[in-house]
């Protein structure tokens, strides 16, 4: 397995020889621990302050919101760990949804929505590829390149739709597979989200590619000298981020049954915030997919919890801001030893 | 240092959670009514709507009002608030039907289960068999007609050569319809014009609009659906040498705020089209409460609250009402 100078930061991912001790000091070395503590603390608080918060109906509603943000966050985390950032995810989210709805409405043959769905994901993948080439070949900071892409995509959507919503009129196959209501109001998107978290967590922590993502984001030059094709790794991360944003968009649009240019506005910042709350370092080279999922859980839970607790809505943003900062601080402090601080 | 930081963090946590907990009131022995609007709740018209809802709630000691909505127009966030409000198991719900296709799966089942729902401000424009079966709707019956009324008012008072409809929230259906009614009426009178998509940011919007005027100097009429944005545009126009009310005529298709009335007094804004947001909040909550507590059926939809064209002559009376927090 590749060894790079940043490896000590992620030793816990690969070290199977040291027996694990269930002490607090050991627990807080788990990258997801801080996010888990913050998640549970918030969950318990809202469950105590709002009687209906801990109801099955609300849990499934929360899962729906968390799944859509969480899928985007998983991709964003992958890219941030790889040392880049993607601000175009919300634009991809809206564009993929628009492509899906438009094509599904046109492709009226049986299972046309499946083809529309695949094309929407391919368009998202292509946008990720273009982002990567602009950043890597053009040597443009990913912040600027993807900001430009986000504005470009939203501009295109606005130009095409003129601001009008487009209702979904295709077959029900893909909407049912993505967001159809199941028993107890669970939705398939909840399980897709869990599956994606497991798969991408495995890829990040248990495969050579994942190790190269850590290496590329941590010490790019060292990784390069060790033979890692850092540009290829980053390009793959861009495509993962964009494709998952597209998937998130098609899920949301399937749920709403309509596409609109305003959908997903500001979601890029929520996804980045969720990744950071979940323990991902903005500087790259460190992070966790499960932590990112918990971060998305915190983001999704806060507003719902505030509504149900009866907090005056003018105060929401103030509370959301303070809760997110506290969650991030708790997370950082709990795992500070692992970075030797 | 570390110790002080931890103490600070602990205090911050305690204060935040204590404040939050103080808001979490006991709902027992109270009729809980949630009002969920598409917002932004920081905008003056929505503040007025909130005040109307609060006034209705203040009439009934056993009515607990929760008024929620996003700070800026955002359909997914609005929907998540709506779901949270329903999950809180209220006794009645008041909401805007901003994106009815997206709300079908949420509202239709709970209405079928008996939750009284009153719609305000944004109706369900679909054929009646597809509509969400709310008990009543309070607000403007048709946003297209608002635009038509605005066009007619301009035609009555000034001589438009070319018109502009600014849209700062292009995803909002009701704004789109207002613009369509305005531009089509102008076109029927052989006056050219177009919709111009601007920005959610009033400062950016003002700059874009004035730039547009420079590029299209024959434009002498602007209709803008947001009062805060319109104020910024007037300031920008004056900074760049235009004379609002003299060489550019401005109108506002929605609700009059104090600054709008003052601008009408100064003859910089020609008119506002009032939809009585206060009444929408007031009636919405009152109908919901009366249904939840006593089973009273509300009036059949639409309970029309506008549009009412307001010009300079109406300002003194309106100012008095605004000072009382009623308009």
XYZ file of C-alpha atoms in Angstrom:
668
model
C 0.000 0.000 0.000
C 1.180 3.478 -0.855
C 2.876 5.334 2.015
C 2.933 9.122 1.879
C 3.974 11.703 4.508
C 0.362 12.460 5.408
C -0.259 8.874 6.291
C 0.115 9.307 10.053
C -3.028 11.409 9.972
C -5.004 8.550 8.549
C -3.215 5.697 10.263
C -6.365 4.593 11.988
C -7.856 3.793 8.598
C -5.295 1.148 7.811
C -3.765 0.040 11.089
C -5.258 -3.349 11.886
C -2.548 -4.563 14.293
C -3.156 -2.345 17.336
C -5.982 -3.660 19.523
C -8.734 -1.055 19.931
C -9.432 0.193 23.440
C -12.846 1.601 24.267
C -11.520 4.650 26.098
C -12.638 8.212 25.417
C -9.159 9.008 24.134
C -9.436 6.174 21.621
C -13.033 6.963 20.716
C -12.244 10.528 19.799
C -9.633 9.351 17.349
C -12.471 7.992 15.234
C -13.035 10.738 12.626
C -16.800 10.406 12.838
C -16.926 10.608 16.638
C -17.286 14.378 16.920
C -20.009 14.519 14.297
C -21.808 11.612 15.954
C -21.742 13.332 19.351
C -23.015 16.594 17.841
C -25.707 14.711 15.885
C -26.927 12.783 18.932
C -26.849 15.862 21.182
C -28.983 17.817 18.736
C -31.321 14.919 18.138
C -31.897 14.399 21.864
C -32.361 18.120 22.422
C -34.983 18.452 19.689
C -36.691 15.227 20.758
C -37.037 16.692 24.256
C -38.138 20.157 23.173
C -40.620 19.158 20.455
C -42.971 16.286 21.344
C -43.544 15.208 17.734
C -39.895 15.378 16.690
C -39.247 11.758 17.613
C -42.237 10.465 15.670
C -41.869 7.983 12.828
C -43.457 10.401 10.403
C -40.961 13.112 11.266
C -38.004 10.746 11.201
C -38.902 9.681 7.665
C -39.407 13.322 6.613
C -36.004 14.132 8.047
C -34.438 11.205 6.248
C -35.848 12.467 2.964
C -34.216 15.868 3.391
C -30.999 14.374 4.742
C -30.754 11.839 1.903
C -30.953 14.527 -0.789
C -28.393 16.781 0.887
C -26.345 13.801 2.069
C -25.829 12.284 -1.376
C -24.495 15.616 -2.599
C -22.342 15.928 0.533
C -20.734 12.521 -0.003
C -19.484 13.634 -3.430
C -18.398 17.038 -2.166
C -16.494 15.416 0.720
C -14.661 13.109 -1.667
C -13.514 16.117 -3.654
C -12.551 18.208 -0.609
C -10.533 15.296 0.781
C -8.857 15.162 -2.628
C -7.821 18.795 -2.187
C -10.361 20.622 -4.372
C -13.822 22.134 -3.965
C -16.942 22.136 -6.145
C -19.344 25.066 -5.988
C -21.207 23.936 -9.091
C -22.986 21.058 -7.326
C -26.178 23.069 -6.824
C -26.175 24.025 -10.492
C -25.645 20.393 -11.473
C -28.476 19.450 -9.094
C -30.874 21.809 -10.889
C -29.561 20.952 -14.371
C -29.773 17.167 -13.863
C -33.321 17.541 -12.590
C -34.252 19.676 -15.572
C -32.668 17.244 -18.060
C -34.422 14.339 -16.378
C -37.878 15.958 -16.379
C -37.574 17.278 -19.923
C -36.396 13.969 -21.385
C -38.829 11.863 -19.372
C -41.665 14.036 -20.704
C -40.426 13.494 -24.280
C -39.480 9.787 -24.090
C -42.958 8.362 -23.863
C -42.045 4.743 -24.667
C -42.086 2.217 -21.787
C -39.425 2.962 -19.157
C -38.444 6.161 -20.957
C -37.810 7.739 -17.571
C -34.986 5.237 -16.980
C -33.203 6.416 -20.116
C -33.846 10.034 -19.099
C -32.373 9.286 -15.682
C -29.242 7.700 -17.152
C -28.755 10.622 -19.545
C -29.201 13.097 -16.665
C -26.453 11.305 -14.723
C -24.199 11.237 -17.789
C -24.703 14.972 -18.256
C -23.718 15.445 -14.605
C -20.648 13.264 -15.112
C -19.708 15.319 -18.163
C -20.021 18.558 -16.188
C -17.690 17.082 -13.560
C -15.224 16.124 -16.274
C -15.328 19.643 -17.752
C -14.787 21.114 -14.282
C -11.763 18.890 -13.780
C -10.216 19.820 -17.117
C -10.731 23.541 -16.542
C -9.133 23.267 -13.109
C -6.302 20.882 -13.937
C -5.414 21.839 -17.495
C -6.212 25.532 -17.091
C -4.555 25.776 -13.664
C -7.578 27.733 -12.430
C -8.507 27.427 -8.740
C -11.431 25.054 -8.385
C -13.292 27.693 -6.364
C -13.381 30.024 -9.388
C -13.849 27.359 -12.060
C -16.775 25.705 -10.337
C -18.326 29.035 -9.310
C -18.282 29.945 -12.993
C -19.811 26.594 -13.889
C -22.579 27.074 -11.322
C -23.478 30.479 -12.746
C -23.257 29.131 -16.290
C -25.596 26.220 -15.535
C -28.133 28.400 -13.731
C -27.946 30.926 -16.557
C -28.574 28.219 -19.149
C -31.556 26.943 -17.180
C -32.975 30.416 -16.803
C -32.486 31.105 -20.494
C -34.221 27.891 -21.544
C -37.093 27.911 -19.073
C -37.600 31.662 -18.746
C -38.130 30.999 -15.044
C -41.133 28.745 -15.614
C -41.500 25.471 -13.728
C -41.670 22.255 -15.743
C -44.019 19.605 -14.419
C -43.072 15.943 -14.597
C -45.358 13.967 -16.907
C -43.223 10.897 -17.673
C -43.726 7.321 -16.528
C -43.549 6.526 -12.813
C -40.684 4.014 -12.930
C -37.774 6.237 -11.879
C -39.776 8.444 -9.476
C -41.008 5.258 -7.775
C -37.505 3.780 -7.629
C -36.090 7.008 -6.225
C -38.762 8.532 -4.026
C -41.941 6.435 -4.080
C -43.546 6.251 -0.669
C -43.069 2.845 0.989
C -44.383 1.349 4.201
C -44.311 3.728 7.194
C -43.541 6.604 4.775
C -39.997 5.455 4.133
C -38.703 6.215 0.645
C -36.177 4.402 -1.551
C -33.982 7.533 -1.448
C -33.270 6.767 2.226
C -31.823 3.398 1.293
C -29.976 4.751 -1.760
C -28.349 7.253 0.548
C -27.296 4.588 3.044
C -25.970 2.403 0.222
C -24.002 5.320 -1.237
C -22.497 6.129 2.153
C -21.410 2.508 2.636
C -20.010 2.156 -0.895
C -18.104 5.442 -0.910
C -16.875 4.935 2.632
C -15.501 1.573 1.525
C -13.902 3.131 -1.564
C -12.294 5.884 0.489
C -11.030 3.737 3.336
C -10.424 0.328 1.875
C -9.217 0.772 -1.688
C -6.038 2.009 -3.327
C -8.025 4.741 -5.039
C -9.265 5.994 -1.677
C -5.750 6.004 -0.296
C -4.630 8.022 -3.315
C -7.441 10.514 -2.697
C -6.135 11.049 0.849
C -2.585 11.314 -0.438
C -3.484 13.748 -3.233
C -5.410 16.018 -0.917
C -2.856 15.854 1.898
C 0.557 16.200 0.287
C 0.099 16.524 -3.437
C 3.792 16.789 -4.300
C 4.748 13.826 -2.153
C 1.946 11.770 -3.666
C 3.144 12.744 -7.134
C 6.728 11.719 -6.385
C 5.418 8.397 -5.069
C 3.877 7.734 -8.459
C 0.287 8.812 -7.933
C -1.329 10.380 -10.982
C -2.791 13.213 -8.941
C -4.572 14.811 -11.893
C -6.402 11.594 -12.665
C -7.360 11.165 -9.022
C -8.699 14.719 -8.885
C -10.557 14.339 -12.179
C -12.256 11.230 -10.814
C -13.195 13.107 -7.644
C -14.710 15.948 -9.689
C -16.780 13.426 -11.656
C -17.918 11.642 -8.490
C -18.948 14.949 -6.923
C -20.870 16.067 -9.980
C -22.581 12.732 -10.613
C -23.769 12.468 -7.026
C -25.043 16.059 -7.198
C -26.956 15.075 -10.343
C -28.385 12.035 -8.571
C -29.443 14.212 -5.665
C -31.143 16.602 -8.094
C -33.075 13.874 -9.904
C -34.216 12.473 -6.554
C -35.469 15.875 -5.402
C -37.182 16.650 -8.691
C -38.823 13.191 -8.671
C -40.192 14.010 -5.239
C -41.480 17.451 -6.182
C -42.755 16.377 -9.616
C -41.453 19.588 -11.104
C -38.207 21.274 -12.058
C -37.512 24.929 -11.443
C -34.405 27.052 -11.868
C -34.537 28.148 -8.224
C -34.192 24.581 -6.920
C -31.009 23.877 -5.008
C -29.946 27.494 -4.530
C -27.415 27.690 -1.709
C -27.147 23.908 -1.440
C -23.464 23.977 -2.386
C -22.696 25.814 0.844
C -24.870 23.448 2.862
C -23.022 20.467 1.375
C -19.635 22.005 2.132
C -20.760 22.915 5.663
C -22.054 19.361 6.183
C -18.740 17.911 5.012
C -16.761 20.158 7.374
C -19.087 19.504 10.315
C -18.616 15.838 9.533
C -14.887 16.163 10.063
C -13.531 16.840 6.583
C -10.657 19.292 6.526
C -11.066 22.128 4.023
C -7.332 21.874 3.355
C -7.810 18.327 2.072
C -6.217 15.011 2.978
C -8.507 14.196 5.877
C -12.157 13.343 6.232
C -14.814 10.708 6.474
C -17.825 9.792 4.379
C -19.801 8.592 7.391
C -18.921 11.858 9.143
C -20.139 13.780 6.100
C -23.415 11.856 6.224
C -23.782 12.789 9.892
C -22.971 16.380 8.983
C -25.793 16.300 6.438
C -27.967 14.841 9.186
C -27.180 17.802 11.437
C -27.864 20.291 8.649
C -31.152 18.600 7.778
C -32.255 18.268 11.378
C -31.669 21.827 12.592
C -34.342 23.688 10.638
C -36.979 20.998 11.110
C -36.193 20.866 14.813
C -36.485 24.634 15.155
C -39.868 24.663 13.385
C -41.197 21.909 15.612
C -39.813 23.502 18.767
C -41.862 26.596 17.955
C -38.886 28.942 17.633
C -39.923 32.239 15.970
C -38.885 31.967 12.357
C -37.085 35.312 12.306
C -34.533 33.708 14.615
C -33.948 30.559 12.558
C -30.847 31.660 10.733
C -29.267 32.926 13.946
C -29.861 29.569 15.636
C -28.839 27.562 12.587
C -25.603 29.546 12.423
C -24.753 29.136 16.081
C -25.664 25.445 16.157
C -23.508 24.732 13.109
C -20.526 26.583 14.531
C -20.911 24.778 17.861
C -21.202 21.432 16.064
C -18.041 22.160 14.094
C -16.149 23.258 17.237
C -17.261 20.182 19.187
C -16.144 17.988 16.333
C -12.781 19.715 15.972
C -12.037 19.670 19.690
C -13.002 16.047 20.120
C -10.661 14.852 17.414
C -7.905 17.443 17.875
C -5.449 14.902 19.266
C -5.393 12.950 16.059
C -3.835 15.930 14.299
C -1.370 16.335 17.136
C -2.749 19.718 18.217
C -6.426 29.888 27.329
C -7.836 26.467 26.549
C -9.716 26.513 29.854
C -11.285 29.896 29.096
C -12.255 28.736 25.654
C -14.002 25.678 27.054
C -15.815 27.820 29.632
C -16.908 30.201 26.865
C -18.110 27.277 24.761
C -20.046 25.815 27.682
C -21.729 29.175 28.397
C -22.589 29.591 24.730
C -24.135 26.112 24.662
C -26.171 26.663 27.808
C -27.430 30.087 26.717
C -28.349 28.856 23.235
C -30.149 25.778 24.440
C -31.872 27.624 27.266
C -33.144 30.248 24.834
C -34.272 27.545 22.437
C -36.010 25.639 25.192
C -37.856 28.789 26.270
C -39.358 28.973 22.797
C -40.516 25.386 22.954
C -43.842 26.049 24.599
C -46.250 23.476 25.853
C -49.039 22.969 23.353
C -51.479 21.292 25.725
C -54.864 22.963 26.161
C -54.104 25.112 23.135
C -55.145 25.055 19.518
C -51.951 25.035 17.522
C -52.090 26.732 14.129
C -49.057 26.697 11.860
C -48.710 29.286 9.105
C -46.161 28.298 6.454
C -45.403 30.855 3.748
C -42.971 30.876 0.856
C -41.530 34.169 2.163
C -39.129 35.753 2.377
C -40.378 36.431 5.839
C -37.988 39.355 6.209
C -39.744 41.239 3.405
C -42.116 44.013 4.531
C -45.251 42.464 2.938
C -44.666 39.200 4.748
C -43.981 41.016 7.972
C -47.411 42.560 7.480
C -48.903 39.149 6.838
C -47.260 37.889 10.020
C -48.690 40.843 11.937
C -52.171 40.014 10.663
C -51.752 36.414 11.762
C -50.542 37.552 15.178
C -53.510 39.923 15.515
C -55.901 37.036 14.895
C -54.004 34.861 17.374
C -54.148 37.617 19.989
C -57.950 37.511 19.915
C -58.030 33.955 21.190
C -56.042 33.078 24.344
C -56.091 29.361 23.536
C -54.624 29.836 20.042
C -50.926 29.088 19.682
C -49.524 30.498 16.465
C -46.342 29.313 14.764
C -45.453 31.370 11.698
C -42.632 29.950 9.551
C -41.057 30.362 6.135
C -37.722 30.756 4.390
C -35.945 34.105 4.515
C -35.881 34.261 0.715
C -37.977 32.505 -1.914
C -36.813 28.876 -1.901
C -39.273 26.108 -2.793
C -37.400 23.084 -1.335
C -36.847 24.921 1.957
C -40.493 25.998 2.016
C -41.559 22.381 1.456
C -39.321 21.159 4.271
C -40.932 23.707 6.616
C -44.365 22.561 5.494
C -43.495 18.932 6.272
C -42.066 19.889 9.650
C -45.209 21.872 10.462
C -47.454 18.921 9.551
C -45.259 16.542 11.538
C -45.760 18.788 14.575
C -49.418 17.658 14.446
C -51.095 21.082 14.467
C -54.831 21.532 14.898
C -54.981 23.532 11.669
C -52.644 24.699 8.946
C -52.486 27.886 6.911
C -50.128 27.891 3.940
C -49.363 29.350 0.547
C -49.906 26.961 -2.376
C -46.685 28.112 -3.959
C -45.748 24.922 -5.812
C -48.941 22.830 -5.797
C -47.442 19.913 -7.784
C -44.759 19.552 -5.138
C -47.310 19.856 -2.343
C -49.831 17.270 -3.582
C -48.218 14.301 -1.843
C -47.850 16.220 1.385
C -51.162 18.026 1.733
C -53.712 15.737 0.086
C -53.192 12.824 2.550
C -53.350 14.999 5.677
C -56.403 16.849 4.388
C -58.027 13.455 3.773
C -57.200 12.569 7.377
C -59.064 15.680 8.553
C -56.478 18.424 8.982
C -58.150 21.796 8.265
C -56.006 23.644 5.712
C -56.560 27.236 4.606
C -54.564 28.573 1.660
C -53.431 32.173 1.521
C -51.643 34.422 -0.962
C -50.834 31.857 -3.685
C -53.729 29.763 -5.044
C -53.626 26.401 -6.792
C -54.045 27.378 -10.452
C -54.769 23.864 -11.766
C -58.175 22.553 -12.893
C -60.473 22.034 -9.920
C -60.297 18.216 -10.110
C -56.499 18.354 -9.616
C -56.464 21.093 -6.990
C -55.407 20.543 -3.403
C -58.750 20.464 -1.538
C -58.172 23.291 0.922
C -61.138 24.598 2.913
C -60.740 28.119 1.618
C -58.329 30.453 -0.111
C -57.665 34.044 0.979
C -55.824 36.364 -1.386
C -55.715 37.519 -4.949
C -57.813 35.310 -7.210
C -55.509 35.682 -10.186
C -52.045 37.181 -10.495
C -52.459 37.694 -14.230
C -55.208 40.226 -13.422
C -52.833 42.080 -11.098
C -50.523 42.663 -14.058
C -53.471 43.684 -16.235
C -54.591 46.212 -13.586
C -51.100 47.662 -13.335
C -50.878 48.097 -17.109
C -54.275 49.811 -17.178
C -53.200 52.181 -14.386
C -50.046 53.180 -16.259
C -52.084 53.699 -19.429
C -54.507 55.899 -17.511
C -51.899 58.193 -15.966
C -48.904 58.302 -18.346
C -48.002 57.675 -21.984
C -45.747 54.613 -22.061
C -43.316 54.352 -24.978
C -41.667 51.094 -23.937
C -42.181 49.121 -20.719
C -40.052 46.915 -18.516
C -41.143 44.266 -16.042
C -38.342 43.397 -13.610
C -38.415 39.912 -12.115
C -36.025 39.373 -9.220
C -37.249 35.798 -8.493
C -37.716 34.113 -11.875
C -38.805 30.775 -10.375
C -41.859 32.294 -8.682
C -44.975 31.463 -10.718
C -47.090 34.311 -9.342
C -44.495 36.901 -10.346
C -44.284 35.368 -13.787
C -48.075 35.574 -14.189
C -48.144 39.188 -13.023
C -45.516 40.068 -15.611
C -47.409 38.195 -18.313
C -50.636 40.086 -17.565
C -48.758 43.392 -17.578
C -46.790 42.824 -20.783
C -49.675 41.287 -22.725
C -51.979 44.179 -21.841
C -49.309 46.640 -22.933
C -48.762 44.664 -26.145
C -52.514 44.775 -26.842
C -52.140 48.554 -26.717
C -49.187 48.332 -29.124
C -46.630 49.247 -26.509
C -43.475 47.102 -26.669
C -41.860 45.760 -23.562
C -40.165 42.790 -21.994
C -39.499 40.901 -18.807
C -36.023 41.461 -17.402
C -34.666 38.906 -14.952
C -32.591 40.723 -12.347
C -31.186 39.536 -9.026
C -32.284 38.563 -5.518
C -29.896 41.239 -4.268
C -31.558 44.703 -4.368
C -28.238 46.478 -4.989
C -27.352 44.233 -7.904
C -30.930 44.508 -9.184
C -30.762 48.328 -9.122
C -27.535 48.389 -11.069
C -28.818 45.912 -13.664
C -32.070 47.812 -14.142
C -30.386 51.172 -14.636
C -27.907 49.563 -17.038
C -30.911 48.212 -18.935
C -32.396 51.710 -19.167
C -29.130 53.018 -20.582
C -29.217 50.310 -23.233
C -32.923 50.936 -23.966
C -33.404 54.685 -23.533
C -36.911 54.573 -25.014
C -38.129 52.669 -21.932
C -40.106 54.999 -19.667
C -42.177 52.607 -17.535
C -40.925 50.077 -14.978
C -43.069 47.671 -12.983
C -41.202 45.920 -10.164
C -42.783 43.311 -7.841
C -40.523 43.945 -4.825
C -40.767 47.193 -2.851
C -37.278 46.958 -1.320
C -35.759 46.447 -4.753
C -37.786 49.319 -6.154
C -36.437 51.652 -3.454
C -32.887 50.688 -4.410
C -33.670 51.252 -8.087
C -35.011 54.750 -7.382
C -31.822 55.628 -5.483
C -29.681 54.268 -8.306
C -31.745 56.142 -10.906
C -31.275 59.409 -9.027
C -27.550 58.774 -8.597
C -27.248 58.392 -12.354
C -29.195 61.526 -13.225
C -32.648 60.109 -13.948
C -35.764 61.755 -12.526
C -38.144 59.048 -11.277
C -41.728 60.179 -11.784
C -40.699 62.590 -14.521
C -38.709 60.733 -17.168
C -39.170 57.201 -15.793
C -42.495 56.081 -14.312
C -42.487 53.388 -11.670
C -45.176 51.120 -10.309
C -45.338 48.305 -7.796
C -47.842 45.457 -8.287
C -47.901 44.424 -4.663
C -48.195 45.863 -1.233
C -47.572 49.422 -0.100
C -44.955 49.902 2.592
C -44.256 53.196 4.375
C -41.274 53.953 2.100
C -43.448 53.200 -0.938
C -46.137 55.581 0.297
C -43.540 58.274 0.897
C -42.199 57.737 -2.603
C -45.768 58.100 -3.903
C -46.136 61.342 -1.950
C -42.924 62.548 -3.579
C -44.415 61.441 -6.934
C -41.483 59.126 -7.632
C -43.703 56.023 -7.618
C -47.005 56.267 -9.453
C -48.950 53.515 -7.717
C -48.963 50.310 -5.703
C -51.398 47.462 -6.109
C -52.468 46.344 -2.665
C -53.458 42.753 -1.929
C -53.966 43.422 1.799
C -51.400 41.021 3.155
C -52.464 41.823 6.717
C -55.964 40.532 6.005
C -54.611 37.367 4.393
C -52.725 36.508 7.570
C -55.620 37.559 9.788
C -58.384 35.703 7.940
C -56.193 32.665 7.339
C -55.510 32.153 11.030
C -59.023 33.061 12.112
C -60.694 30.660 9.660
C -58.259 27.910 10.659
C -58.852 28.414 14.376
C -62.646 28.644 14.068
C -62.685 25.414 12.087
C -60.318 23.610 14.467
C -62.092 24.659 17.653
C -65.753 24.989 16.716
C -66.009 23.268 13.350
C -67.154 26.465 11.604
C -66.827 26.172 7.854
C -64.904 29.103 6.342
C -66.247 31.063 3.322
C -65.869 29.336 -0.013
C -62.760 30.247 -2.027
C -61.651 32.706 -3.182
C -61.934 35.188 -0.335
C -60.636 38.082 -2.407
C -58.372 40.646 -0.753
C -57.364 42.603 -3.863
C -55.983 43.897 -6.120
C -56.657 47.478 -5.033
C -54.801 50.228 -6.862
C -53.355 52.857 -4.505
C -52.183 56.246 -5.740
C -50.993 59.470 -4.104
C -54.500 60.495 -3.057
C -54.884 57.380 -0.901
C -51.622 57.890 0.964
C -52.775 59.929 4.027
C -55.464 57.435 4.999
C -53.131 54.500 4.417
C -50.323 56.031 6.441
C -52.627 56.240 9.402
C -53.508 52.573 9.053
C -49.863 51.602 8.609
C -48.935 53.536 11.747
C -51.451 51.333 13.557
C -49.807 48.260 12.016
C -52.875 47.371 9.977
C -51.614 47.919 6.415
